[in-house]
Short mmCIF file of C-alpha atoms in Angstrom, two decimals:
data_model
loop_
_atom_site.label_atom_id
_atom_site.label_comp_id
_atom_site.label_asym_id
_atom_site.label_seq_id
_atom_site.Cartn_x
_atom_site.Cartn_y
_atom_site.Cartn_z
CA ASN A 6 0.00 0.00 0.00
CA CYS A 7 2.88 2.36 0.80
CA ASP A 8 4.47 1.64 -2.56
CA LYS A 9 1.16 2.40 -4.27
CA LEU A 10 0.80 5.64 -2.29
CA PHE A 11 4.33 6.79 -3.26
CA GLU A 12 3.56 5.92 -6.88
CA LEU A 13 0.38 8.03 -6.79
CA LEU A 14 2.27 10.93 -5.18
CA ASP A 15 4.97 10.73 -7.87
CA THR A 16 2.30 10.73 -10.58
CA PHE A 17 0.53 13.70 -8.97
CA GLY A 18 3.82 15.61 -8.63
CA GLU A 19 4.74 14.97 -12.26
CA SER A 20 1.29 16.17 -13.35
CA ASN A 21 1.68 19.40 -11.36
CA ARG A 22 5.17 19.96 -12.78
CA ARG A 23 3.81 19.68 -16.33
CA LYS A 24 0.98 22.11 -15.55
CA ARG A 25 3.46 24.65 -14.17
CA GLU A 26 5.59 24.35 -17.29
CA GLN A 27 2.55 24.84 -19.52
CA GLN A 28 1.57 27.93 -17.54
CA LYS A 29 5.10 29.34 -17.86
CA ARG A 30 5.29 28.94 -21.63
CA PRO A 31 2.71 31.61 -22.60
CA GLN A 32 4.36 34.11 -20.24
CA GLU A 33 7.79 33.21 -21.59
CA THR A 34 6.43 33.72 -25.12
CA ILE A 35 5.00 37.14 -24.15
CA ASP A 36 8.28 38.15 -22.51
CA SER A 37 10.17 37.00 -25.58
CA VAL A 38 7.94 39.05 -27.91
CA ALA A 39 8.30 42.11 -25.65
CA ARG A 40 12.09 41.73 -25.63
CA ASN A 41 12.13 41.49 -29.43
CA ILE A 42 10.05 44.67 -29.74
CA MET A 43 12.33 46.53 -27.31
CA ASP A 44 15.35 45.33 -29.30
CA GLU A 45 13.74 46.66 -32.50
CA LEU A 46 13.05 50.00 -30.80
CA ASN A 47 16.65 50.23 -29.65
CA SER A 48 17.78 49.47 -33.21
CA LEU A 49 15.65 52.38 -34.46
CA VAL A 50 17.21 54.64 -31.82
CA GLU A 51 20.65 53.68 -33.11
CA ALA A 52 19.49 54.32 -36.69
CA PHE A 53 18.47 57.85 -35.60
CA ASP A 54 21.99 58.45 -34.34
CA LYS A 55 23.42 57.27 -37.66
CA ILE A 56 21.25 59.78 -39.56
CA ASP A 57 22.62 62.61 -37.42
CA VAL A 58 26.18 61.41 -38.11
CA LYS A 59 25.42 61.04 -41.81
CA TYR A 60 24.15 64.64 -42.11
CA ARG A 61 26.50 66.15 -39.55
CA ASN A 62 27.93 68.72 -41.96
CA THR A 63 24.86 69.04 -44.24
CA GLY A 64 21.10 69.09 -43.86
CA ARG A 65 21.11 71.27 -40.76
CA GLU A 66 19.74 74.40 -42.40
CA ARG A 67 16.26 74.54 -43.90
CA SER A 68 17.70 76.20 -47.04
CA ASN A 69 19.96 73.18 -47.67
CA PRO A 70 18.41 70.61 -50.10
CA MET A 71 19.67 67.82 -47.81
CA TRP A 72 17.50 69.12 -44.96
CA ALA A 73 14.28 67.66 -46.41
CA LYS A 74 16.01 64.34 -47.06
CA ARG A 75 17.28 64.16 -43.47
CA VAL A 76 13.82 64.93 -42.04
CA ALA A 77 12.15 62.41 -44.36
CA GLU A 78 14.49 59.63 -43.16
CA LYS A 79 13.75 60.51 -39.54
CA ASP A 80 10.00 60.58 -40.26
CA GLN A 81 10.19 57.05 -41.67
CA LEU A 82 11.93 55.80 -38.52
CA THR A 83 9.38 57.60 -36.32
CA ASP A 84 6.50 55.93 -38.18
CA LYS A 85 8.13 52.54 -37.53
CA MET A 86 8.46 53.47 -33.84
CA TYR A 87 4.76 54.35 -33.71
CA ARG A 88 3.79 50.95 -35.12
CA LEU A 89 6.05 49.13 -32.66
CA VAL A 90 4.96 50.96 -29.49
CA GLN A 91 1.41 49.74 -30.12
CA LYS A 92 2.65 46.23 -29.32
CA VAL A 93 4.68 46.90 -26.16
CA PRO A 94 3.15 45.87 -22.78
CA ASP A 95 1.40 48.37 -20.49
CA SER A 96 4.46 48.32 -18.26
CA PHE A 97 6.46 50.20 -20.92
CA PRO A 98 8.55 52.84 -19.03
CA SER A 99 7.35 55.97 -20.90
CA THR A 100 8.55 58.36 -18.18
CA THR A 101 12.06 56.86 -18.15
CA TYR A 102 12.29 57.37 -21.90
CA LEU A 103 10.89 60.91 -21.67
CA ILE A 104 13.53 62.11 -19.18
CA SER A 105 16.36 60.43 -21.09
CA GLN A 106 19.19 62.63 -22.42
CA SER A 107 18.70 60.97 -25.80
CA TYR A 108 16.33 62.79 -28.19
CA GLU A 109 15.80 59.49 -29.97
CA ARG A 110 14.56 57.73 -26.80
CA GLN A 111 12.36 60.74 -26.06
CA THR A 112 10.88 60.32 -29.54
CA VAL A 113 10.04 56.69 -28.70
CA ALA A 114 8.22 57.81 -25.53
CA LEU A 115 6.28 60.45 -27.45
CA GLN A 116 5.05 57.81 -29.92
CA ARG A 117 3.82 55.68 -27.03
CA ILE A 118 1.98 58.63 -25.44
CA ARG A 119 0.58 59.58 -28.85
CA TYR A 120 -0.79 56.04 -29.24
CA THR A 121 -2.30 55.74 -25.73
CA ARG A 122 -3.51 59.39 -25.76
CA ASP A 123 -2.83 59.42 -22.04
CA PRO A 124 -2.36 62.94 -20.57
CA LEU A 125 -0.60 61.51 -17.51
CA ASN A 126 2.80 62.79 -18.72
CA LEU A 127 1.44 66.16 -19.88
CA ASP A 128 3.65 68.17 -17.48
CA LEU A 129 6.82 66.64 -18.91
CA VAL A 130 5.63 66.95 -22.52
CA CYS A 131 4.84 70.66 -22.05
CA TYR A 132 8.21 71.24 -20.38
CA MET A 133 9.96 69.49 -23.29
CA LEU A 134 8.17 71.69 -25.82
CA LEU A 135 9.53 74.85 -24.21
CA ASN A 136 13.04 73.55 -23.56
CA SER A 137 13.98 71.12 -26.33
CA PRO A 138 16.57 72.56 -28.78
CA SER A 139 15.63 69.93 -31.38
CA ASN A 140 13.22 71.24 -34.03
CA PHE A 141 12.39 67.69 -35.08
CA LEU A 142 11.48 66.71 -31.52
CA GLN A 143 9.39 69.86 -31.07
CA THR A 144 7.39 68.89 -34.16
CA ARG A 145 6.75 65.44 -32.71
CA ILE A 146 5.74 66.97 -29.36
CA MET A 147 3.16 69.12 -31.15
CA TYR A 148 1.70 66.06 -32.89
CA THR A 149 1.54 64.24 -29.54
CA LEU A 150 -0.24 67.17 -27.87
CA ALA A 151 -2.76 67.24 -30.73
CA GLU A 152 -3.56 63.56 -30.11
CA ILE A 153 -4.00 63.75 -26.34
CA LEU A 154 -5.66 67.15 -26.09
CA ARG A 155 -9.23 65.80 -26.30
CA ASN A 156 -8.55 63.44 -23.38
CA CYS A 157 -7.52 66.31 -21.10
CA ASP A 158 -9.64 67.80 -18.34
CA TYR A 159 -10.24 71.56 -18.15
CA ARG A 160 -7.18 72.23 -15.93
CA GLN A 161 -4.95 70.34 -18.37
CA LEU A 162 -6.43 72.23 -21.32
CA ILE A 163 -5.56 75.53 -19.64
CA GLN A 164 -2.04 74.22 -18.92
CA CYS A 165 -1.61 73.26 -22.59
CA GLN A 166 -2.86 76.64 -23.72
CA GLN A 167 -0.41 78.49 -21.43
CA THR A 168 2.47 76.38 -22.72
CA LEU A 169 1.51 77.01 -26.35
CA LEU A 170 1.28 80.76 -25.73
CA GLU A 171 4.88 80.72 -24.45
CA TYR A 172 6.08 78.66 -27.43
CA PHE A 173 7.26 80.68 -30.45
CA PRO A 174 8.12 78.52 -33.48
CA PRO A 175 9.07 80.21 -36.77
CA SER A 176 5.92 81.44 -38.53
CA ASN A 177 6.54 79.53 -41.76
CA THR A 178 6.77 76.07 -40.16
CA SER A 179 4.31 73.23 -39.61
CA ARG A 180 4.86 73.69 -35.86
CA SER A 181 3.44 77.20 -36.08
CA ARG A 182 0.39 76.00 -38.00
CA THR A 183 -0.20 73.19 -35.50
CA LYS A 184 0.09 75.68 -32.62
CA SER A 185 -2.62 77.84 -34.21
CA GLN A 186 -4.93 74.85 -34.65
CA LEU A 187 -4.50 73.75 -31.03
CA LEU A 188 -5.09 77.26 -29.71
CA GLU A 189 -8.35 77.37 -31.65
CA LEU A 190 -9.77 75.05 -29.00
CA ASP A 191 -10.03 78.09 -26.72
CA VAL A 192 -13.67 77.48 -25.81
CA GLU A 193 -14.47 80.96 -24.51
CA SER A 194 -13.14 82.68 -27.63
CA LYS A 195 -14.98 80.21 -29.88
CA PHE A 196 -18.16 80.82 -27.92
CA PHE A 197 -18.04 84.62 -28.27
CA ASN A 198 -16.70 84.68 -31.83
CA SER A 199 -19.50 82.41 -33.04
CA PHE A 200 -22.29 84.86 -32.13
CA SER A 201 -24.33 85.93 -35.13
CA GLY A 202 -26.63 88.42 -33.38
CA ILE A 203 -26.29 91.36 -30.99
CA GLU A 204 -27.52 89.65 -27.80
CA GLN A 205 -24.81 89.06 -25.23
CA PHE A 206 -24.06 86.01 -23.07
CA ARG A 207 -21.21 84.78 -20.94
CA ILE A 208 -20.04 81.33 -19.84
CA SER A 209 -20.91 80.64 -16.20
CA LYS A 210 -19.70 77.02 -16.10
CA LEU A 211 -17.91 74.57 -18.38
CA PHE A 212 -18.17 70.77 -18.21
CA VAL A 213 -15.47 68.74 -20.01
CA ILE A 214 -16.78 65.59 -21.71
CA ARG A 215 -14.52 62.53 -21.75
CA ASN A 216 -16.10 59.56 -23.49
CA HIS A 217 -13.52 57.09 -24.82
CA ARG A 218 -16.12 54.94 -26.62
CA LEU A 219 -17.52 57.87 -28.62
CA PHE A 220 -13.98 59.18 -29.24
CA LYS A 221 -12.91 55.85 -30.79
CA GLN A 222 -16.11 55.74 -32.86
CA PHE A 223 -15.41 59.27 -34.10
CA GLU A 224 -11.75 58.51 -34.94
CA ASP A 225 -12.72 55.34 -36.81
CA TYR A 226 -15.21 57.29 -38.92
CA ARG A 227 -12.60 60.02 -39.50
CA SER A 228 -10.21 57.36 -40.85
CA GLU A 229 -12.90 56.16 -43.26
CA LEU A 230 -13.40 59.69 -44.60
CA GLY A 231 -9.67 60.09 -45.30
CA LYS A 232 -8.95 63.50 -46.80
CA ARG A 233 -12.59 64.53 -46.26
CA GLY A 234 -12.18 64.13 -42.49
CA GLN A 235 -11.95 67.84 -41.66
CA LEU A 236 -13.21 69.06 -38.26
CA ARG A 237 -15.78 71.80 -37.70
CA LEU A 238 -16.95 73.13 -34.32
CA VAL A 239 -20.72 73.33 -33.82
CA TYR A 240 -23.34 73.87 -31.09
CA HIS A 241 -26.58 72.16 -30.06
CA GLY A 242 -29.12 73.44 -27.52
CA SER A 243 -31.27 71.23 -25.30
CA SER A 244 -32.23 70.52 -21.67
CA ARG A 245 -29.59 69.74 -19.04
CA GLU A 246 -30.82 66.13 -18.76
CA CYS A 247 -30.84 65.61 -22.52
CA LEU A 248 -27.33 67.05 -22.97
CA ARG A 249 -25.93 64.67 -20.35
CA ALA A 250 -27.63 61.74 -22.08
CA ILE A 251 -26.09 62.89 -25.37
CA ALA A 252 -22.65 63.20 -23.74
CA GLU A 253 -22.95 59.63 -22.47
CA ASN A 254 -24.60 57.88 -25.42
CA GLY A 255 -24.21 60.19 -28.41
CA PHE A 256 -27.05 61.40 -30.64
CA LEU A 257 -29.84 59.03 -31.68
CA GLU A 258 -29.84 58.53 -35.44
CA SER A 259 -33.09 59.12 -37.35
CA LYS A 260 -33.52 55.43 -38.25
CA LYS A 261 -33.50 54.59 -34.53
CA LEU A 262 -35.85 57.46 -33.67
CA LYS A 263 -38.43 56.21 -36.19
CA LYS A 264 -38.60 52.84 -34.41
CA MET A 265 -39.05 54.37 -30.95
CA ILE A 266 -42.44 54.95 -29.36
CA VAL A 267 -43.26 58.04 -27.28
CA SER A 268 -42.46 56.34 -23.95
CA ASP A 269 -39.02 55.29 -25.25
CA LEU A 270 -38.30 58.85 -26.34
CA LYS A 271 -39.20 60.16 -22.88
CA SER A 272 -36.86 57.63 -21.23
CA HIS A 273 -34.05 59.01 -23.44
CA ASN A 274 -34.98 62.63 -22.61
CA SER A 275 -35.71 63.06 -26.33
CA LYS A 276 -38.45 64.73 -28.36
CA VAL A 277 -38.88 65.11 -32.12
CA LEU A 278 -39.60 68.81 -32.85
CA ASP A 279 -40.30 68.41 -36.59
CA LYS A 280 -39.66 66.15 -39.58
CA GLY A 281 -36.42 67.89 -40.49
CA TYR A 282 -36.69 70.61 -43.13
CA PHE A 283 -33.13 70.09 -44.40
CA GLY A 284 -32.99 66.31 -43.99
CA CYS A 285 -33.89 63.69 -41.42
CA GLY A 286 -30.74 63.77 -39.32
CA ILE A 287 -28.79 65.31 -36.43
CA TYR A 288 -29.02 69.12 -36.45
CA GLN A 289 -26.17 71.36 -35.24
CA GLY A 290 -25.70 75.14 -35.40
CA PHE A 291 -22.57 77.02 -36.41
CA SER A 292 -23.22 79.87 -33.95
CA ALA A 293 -23.62 79.61 -30.19
CA ASP A 294 -26.53 82.05 -29.99
CA TYR A 295 -28.45 79.99 -32.58
CA ALA A 296 -28.18 76.95 -30.27
CA ILE A 297 -29.05 79.14 -27.25
CA TYR A 298 -32.26 80.23 -29.00
CA TYR A 299 -33.40 76.59 -29.28
CA ALA A 300 -32.30 75.77 -25.71
CA GLU A 301 -34.24 78.69 -24.22
CA ARG A 302 -37.35 78.56 -26.43
CA TYR A 303 -37.97 74.82 -26.66
CA LYS A 304 -36.26 73.40 -23.58
CA GLN A 305 -36.23 76.33 -21.11
CA SER A 306 -32.57 75.46 -20.65
CA ASP A 307 -29.40 77.41 -19.84
CA GLU A 308 -27.00 74.90 -21.43
CA ILE A 309 -25.70 74.02 -24.90
CA ILE A 310 -23.17 71.46 -26.07
CA LEU A 311 -20.04 72.21 -28.12
CA SER A 312 -18.98 69.41 -30.46
CA ALA A 313 -16.52 68.68 -33.25
CA VAL A 314 -18.15 67.22 -36.36
CA LEU A 315 -16.94 65.49 -39.48
CA SER A 316 -18.97 67.19 -42.21
CA GLY A 317 -17.22 65.38 -45.05
CA ARG A 318 -18.71 66.40 -48.39
CA SER A 319 -21.65 68.73 -47.72
CA TYR A 320 -24.72 69.22 -49.91
CA THR A 321 -26.17 72.75 -49.69
CA VAL A 322 -29.98 72.62 -49.55
CA LYS A 323 -31.49 75.10 -52.04
CA LYS A 324 -34.66 75.96 -50.08
CA ALA A 325 -36.51 74.95 -46.91
CA GLY A 326 -38.58 71.82 -47.43
CA GLU A 327 -36.50 70.56 -50.35
CA LYS A 328 -35.11 67.71 -48.24
CA ILE A 329 -37.86 67.49 -45.62
CA SER A 330 -37.71 64.13 -43.83
CA ARG A 331 -35.22 62.88 -46.47
CA ILE A 332 -32.05 60.83 -46.02
CA CYS A 333 -28.63 62.16 -47.00
CA GLU A 334 -28.14 63.21 -50.62
CA PRO A 335 -26.31 60.36 -52.45
CA GLY A 336 -22.57 61.01 -52.74
CA PHE A 337 -22.56 63.40 -49.77
CA ASP A 338 -21.95 63.07 -46.02
CA SER A 339 -24.01 66.00 -44.66
CA HIS A 340 -26.45 68.80 -45.57
CA ILE A 341 -25.99 72.55 -45.05
CA SER A 342 -29.07 74.77 -44.60
CA PRO A 343 -29.74 77.45 -47.30
CA GLU A 344 -28.51 80.26 -45.02
CA ALA A 345 -25.54 78.18 -43.82
CA LYS A 346 -26.66 78.44 -40.19
CA GLU A 347 -27.13 74.72 -39.61
CA ILE A 348 -25.51 71.45 -40.58
CA VAL A 349 -27.32 68.11 -40.69
CA LEU A 350 -25.34 64.93 -39.97
CA PHE A 351 -26.75 61.46 -40.58
CA GLN A 352 -24.53 59.27 -38.40
CA SER A 353 -23.84 59.70 -34.68
CA ALA A 354 -20.19 58.76 -35.34
CA GLN A 355 -19.81 62.09 -37.16
CA VAL A 356 -20.16 63.99 -33.86
CA LEU A 357 -17.68 64.18 -30.96
CA HIS A 358 -18.92 66.06 -27.89
CA ILE A 359 -16.26 68.21 -26.20
CA PHE A 360 -17.91 70.57 -23.69
CA ILE A 361 -21.27 71.34 -22.12
CA ILE A 362 -21.49 75.12 -21.74
CA ARG A 363 -23.74 76.74 -19.14
CA PHE A 364 -24.49 80.32 -20.13
CA VAL A 365 -26.11 83.40 -18.62
CA ARG A 366 -27.69 86.28 -20.48
CA VAL A 367 -25.93 89.65 -20.04
CA ALA A 368 -27.71 92.99 -20.37
CA SER A 369 -26.50 94.90 -23.43
CA ALA A 370 -23.92 97.46 -22.37
CA GLN A 371 -23.79 100.92 -23.86
CA ILE A 372 -20.81 101.48 -26.16
CA VAL A 373 -18.72 104.43 -25.02
CA GLU A 374 -16.09 105.98 -27.29
CA GLU A 375 -12.74 106.59 -25.67
CA GLU A 376 -10.23 109.18 -26.77
CA LEU A 377 -6.87 107.74 -27.79
#
């Protein structure tokens, strides 16, 4: 009996040993893949160094024909880095790479942050923008900021804006153009500059919307549009409850609305005002006061939502009623109202919500001329 017991114990021990080995193999495989990726990244870092050595005496000045060639070679390596960092594990030491003395390793970290769109390292990225002597690295920092900006909270947006205001790239560079585009996300300026009438309002509160699911949906649709994927900022007025439902779930498309009964609409804080004079879709206004008019008149609300939309190819409606309750014009992605005050989108993926703006009406002030 003892011999049989020892035999059973040996069998059980051998079985456990095999199980442990099988469990180790997947982890060993993962570790091996991660090591290979890190080795490839290090090879790209070394290739960067070789480019700098290769163009040590040429390609440093923008007026030199070799400058474009040098930048193009670095861009190719950076694109390879971006593809590789998508495969590294979550434990990738981005911060260690960011604070490295090597511009090339810093470039690797920037590609990882650009991919994850994580504003966790925003302080370091902003510091690098103001202090890096490398024009190439500054360009990459700007691209990274552009990617992560929509994942930032209001405090981080203000921090980014302050950094950009202190950053002075040459006016004829892509860095300067990117700076201008990023600064355009100044919500308060956009709000006031969009007014089409003479009534005055001010922002009393701003709510930042962070919805990763809708962001991914929006980016996927933008990729499908390709060159037609240009952004436009628009406004929509509704009740506080409805705007929060929109921020969480996005807009309901017309085909879904048609299937919903009145009780379903109420549960979604939704109501169909009309059949849609310029098409049966999602209506947005180009001016804040136009959205405020709808919010106040139809919803007795003091809030509107600011969104980025992908208009794609827009069909301009000739007159009201031409496209009443109609789907999108074939070959187009959106409709524009005859007076160009509204845009009609037909897919919720075309809209990315950025801020909910609470406004207050301000009494018109008398204009007083001042002597210069």
